[in-house]
Amino acid sequence: MPYQTFKTKDGHLVDAAFTEKFWHGLCRALELPELIDDARFVNNDARREHRAELVPILSRVFLARTTSEWQTRLDAESVPWGPINTIDRVFADPQVIARAMQIAVNHPTIGALPMLGNPVKIAQENELRAPPLLGQHTEKVLREILGYAPEKIARLEEQKIIRAENLS
């Protein structure tokens, strides 16, 4: 504790100070060394008990710097953390680019949809497809798996109980 997200001057990050070592590093990175010996925060149980007091203190400090500035400070103290990226930042990430992680799938209504591919690269990888539309498989599931008659499916659709998209 803390193991949560914090807003920074230009975005958000997640901090994972889940051990005493990481807590001490976090306090040093935030220039709050006095919290290390504060009885309210002296160990994980105490920090959990006084979370309502601790989180606002940390939140105020995190707001003072950019995510990049926190990267330098937290990395210097070996505190586990990570940025919470927007999609544009994810696609611009050097690791995403190096691993050719950005892919495009064909979506039935909007065309090419940029997505992240599977981080695990295997030789016989199947082609990724766009997520189904709402109701795209409803009729097939009701008919083929649950054995509903076409009339019953039509009635459910008329009553707006289900939505069945037929893309054929």
Coordinates of C-alpha atoms in Angstrom, one line a residue:
M1 CA 0.0 0.0 0.0
P2 CA -0.3 2.3 -1.8
Y3 CA -1.0 0.3 -5.0
Q4 CA -3.3 2.5 -7.1
T5 CA -3.5 5.2 -9.7
F6 CA -2.6 8.8 -9.3
K7 CA -3.1 11.9 -11.4
T8 CA 0.0 13.7 -12.5
K9 CA 0.5 17.1 -14.0
D10 CA 0.0 15.7 -17.5
G11 CA -1.6 12.3 -17.1
H12 CA -1.9 9.4 -14.8
L13 CA 0.3 6.7 -13.4
V14 CA -0.1 3.6 -11.3
D15 CA 2.2 3.1 -8.3
A16 CA 2.8 -0.3 -6.7
A17 CA 4.6 0.3 -3.4
F18 CA 3.5 -3.0 -1.9
T19 CA 6.5 -3.7 0.3
E20 CA 8.3 -1.6 2.9
K21 CA 11.3 -1.3 0.6
F22 CA 9.1 0.2 -2.1
W23 CA 7.2 2.4 0.4
H24 CA 10.5 3.9 1.6
G25 CA 11.6 4.4 -2.0
L26 CA 8.3 6.1 -2.8
C27 CA 8.6 8.4 0.2
R28 CA 12.1 9.4 -1.0
A29 CA 11.0 9.9 -4.6
L30 CA 8.1 12.1 -3.4
E31 CA 10.4 14.0 -1.1
L32 CA 8.3 13.0 1.9
P33 CA 10.8 11.1 4.0
E34 CA 8.9 12.1 7.2
L35 CA 6.2 9.6 6.2
I36 CA 8.5 6.7 6.6
D37 CA 8.5 7.1 10.4
D38 CA 5.0 8.5 10.7
A39 CA 3.1 6.1 13.0
R40 CA 0.0 6.3 10.8
F41 CA 2.0 5.0 7.8
V42 CA 4.8 2.9 9.4
N43 CA 3.7 -0.4 7.9
N44 CA 1.3 -1.7 5.4
D45 CA -1.5 -2.4 7.9
A46 CA -1.1 1.2 9.3
R47 CA -1.2 2.7 5.8
R48 CA -4.3 0.7 5.0
E49 CA -6.0 1.8 8.2
H50 CA -5.1 5.4 7.5
R51 CA -5.6 5.3 3.8
A52 CA -8.1 8.2 3.9
E53 CA -5.4 10.4 5.2
L54 CA -2.5 9.0 3.1
V55 CA -4.0 9.1 -0.4
P56 CA -4.7 12.9 -0.4
I57 CA -1.2 13.6 0.7
L58 CA 0.3 11.5 -2.1
S59 CA -2.2 12.8 -4.6
R60 CA -1.2 16.4 -4.0
V61 CA 2.4 15.6 -4.5
F62 CA 1.9 13.6 -7.7
L63 CA 0.0 16.5 -9.2
A64 CA 3.1 18.7 -9.0
R65 CA 5.2 16.9 -11.7
T66 CA 4.7 15.3 -15.1
T67 CA 4.5 11.6 -15.6
S68 CA 8.0 11.7 -17.2
E69 CA 9.4 13.5 -14.2
W70 CA 7.9 10.9 -11.9
Q71 CA 9.4 8.2 -14.2
T72 CA 12.9 9.5 -13.4
R73 CA 12.3 9.9 -9.7
L74 CA 10.5 6.5 -9.2
D75 CA 12.9 4.6 -11.3
A76 CA 15.8 6.1 -9.4
E77 CA 14.3 4.6 -6.2
S78 CA 13.4 1.3 -7.9
V79 CA 9.7 1.8 -7.1
P80 CA 7.4 -0.3 -9.3
W81 CA 5.1 2.0 -11.3
G82 CA 3.9 2.5 -14.8
P83 CA 2.2 5.2 -16.9
I84 CA -1.4 4.9 -17.8
N85 CA -1.3 5.6 -21.5
T86 CA -3.8 6.9 -23.9
I87 CA -4.3 5.0 -27.1
D88 CA -2.1 7.4 -29.2
R89 CA 0.7 7.1 -26.6
V90 CA 0.4 3.3 -26.7
F91 CA 0.7 3.2 -30.5
A92 CA 3.7 5.5 -30.3
D93 CA 5.5 3.5 -27.6
P94 CA 8.9 2.3 -28.8
Q95 CA 8.3 -1.3 -27.6
V96 CA 4.9 -1.5 -29.3
I97 CA 6.6 -0.3 -32.6
A98 CA 9.6 -2.6 -32.2
R99 CA 7.4 -5.6 -31.7
A100 CA 5.0 -4.6 -34.5
M101 CA 2.1 -4.7 -32.0
Q102 CA -0.2 -2.3 -33.9
I103 CA -2.5 -4.2 -36.2
A104 CA -5.6 -3.3 -38.1
V105 CA -8.7 -5.5 -38.2
N106 CA -11.6 -5.1 -40.6
H107 CA -14.7 -4.0 -38.7
P108 CA -18.0 -4.6 -40.4
T109 CA -19.3 -1.0 -40.0
I110 CA -16.2 1.3 -39.7
G111 CA -13.6 -0.5 -41.8
A112 CA -10.0 -0.7 -40.7
L113 CA -9.9 -0.6 -36.9
P114 CA -6.4 -0.1 -35.3
M115 CA -5.8 -2.4 -32.4
L116 CA -3.0 -3.9 -30.3
G117 CA -2.0 -7.4 -31.3
N118 CA -1.3 -10.3 -29.1
P119 CA 2.0 -9.6 -27.1
V120 CA 2.8 -13.3 -27.3
K121 CA 4.2 -14.0 -30.8
I122 CA 3.7 -17.5 -32.1
A123 CA 4.5 -19.0 -35.5
Q124 CA 1.0 -20.2 -36.5
E125 CA -0.9 -17.1 -35.2
N126 CA -4.5 -16.9 -36.3
E127 CA -5.7 -13.7 -38.0
L128 CA -7.3 -11.3 -35.5
R129 CA -10.8 -10.1 -36.2
A130 CA -12.8 -7.1 -35.0
P131 CA -15.0 -7.7 -32.0
P132 CA -18.6 -8.7 -32.8
L133 CA -21.3 -6.1 -33.1
L134 CA -24.0 -6.0 -30.5
G135 CA -26.4 -8.9 -31.4
Q136 CA -24.2 -10.2 -34.2
H137 CA -24.3 -13.8 -33.0
T138 CA -27.6 -13.7 -31.1
E139 CA -29.7 -15.4 -33.7
K140 CA -27.2 -18.1 -34.3
V141 CA -26.7 -18.9 -30.6
L142 CA -30.5 -19.0 -30.0
R143 CA -31.1 -21.2 -33.0
E144 CA -28.1 -23.5 -33.1
I145 CA -27.2 -23.9 -29.5
L146 CA -30.4 -23.3 -27.6
G147 CA -32.7 -24.8 -30.3
Y148 CA -35.1 -21.8 -30.5
A149 CA -37.6 -21.9 -33.4
P150 CA -37.3 -19.0 -36.0
E151 CA -40.8 -17.8 -34.9
K152 CA -39.7 -17.5 -31.3
I153 CA -36.6 -15.6 -32.2
A154 CA -38.7 -13.3 -34.4
R155 CA -41.1 -12.7 -31.5
L156 CA -38.3 -11.9 -29.1
E157 CA -36.9 -9.4 -31.6
E158 CA -40.3 -7.8 -32.2
Q159 CA -40.6 -7.4 -28.4
K160 CA -37.1 -5.8 -28.3
I161 CA -36.0 -8.5 -25.8
I162 CA -33.1 -9.3 -28.2
R163 CA -31.3 -7.6 -30.9
A164 CA -30.1 -9.7 -33.8
E165 CA -27.8 -8.3 -36.4
N166 CA -27.6 -10.2 -39.6
L167 CA -24.5 -9.2 -41.5
S168 CA -24.8 -11.8 -44.3

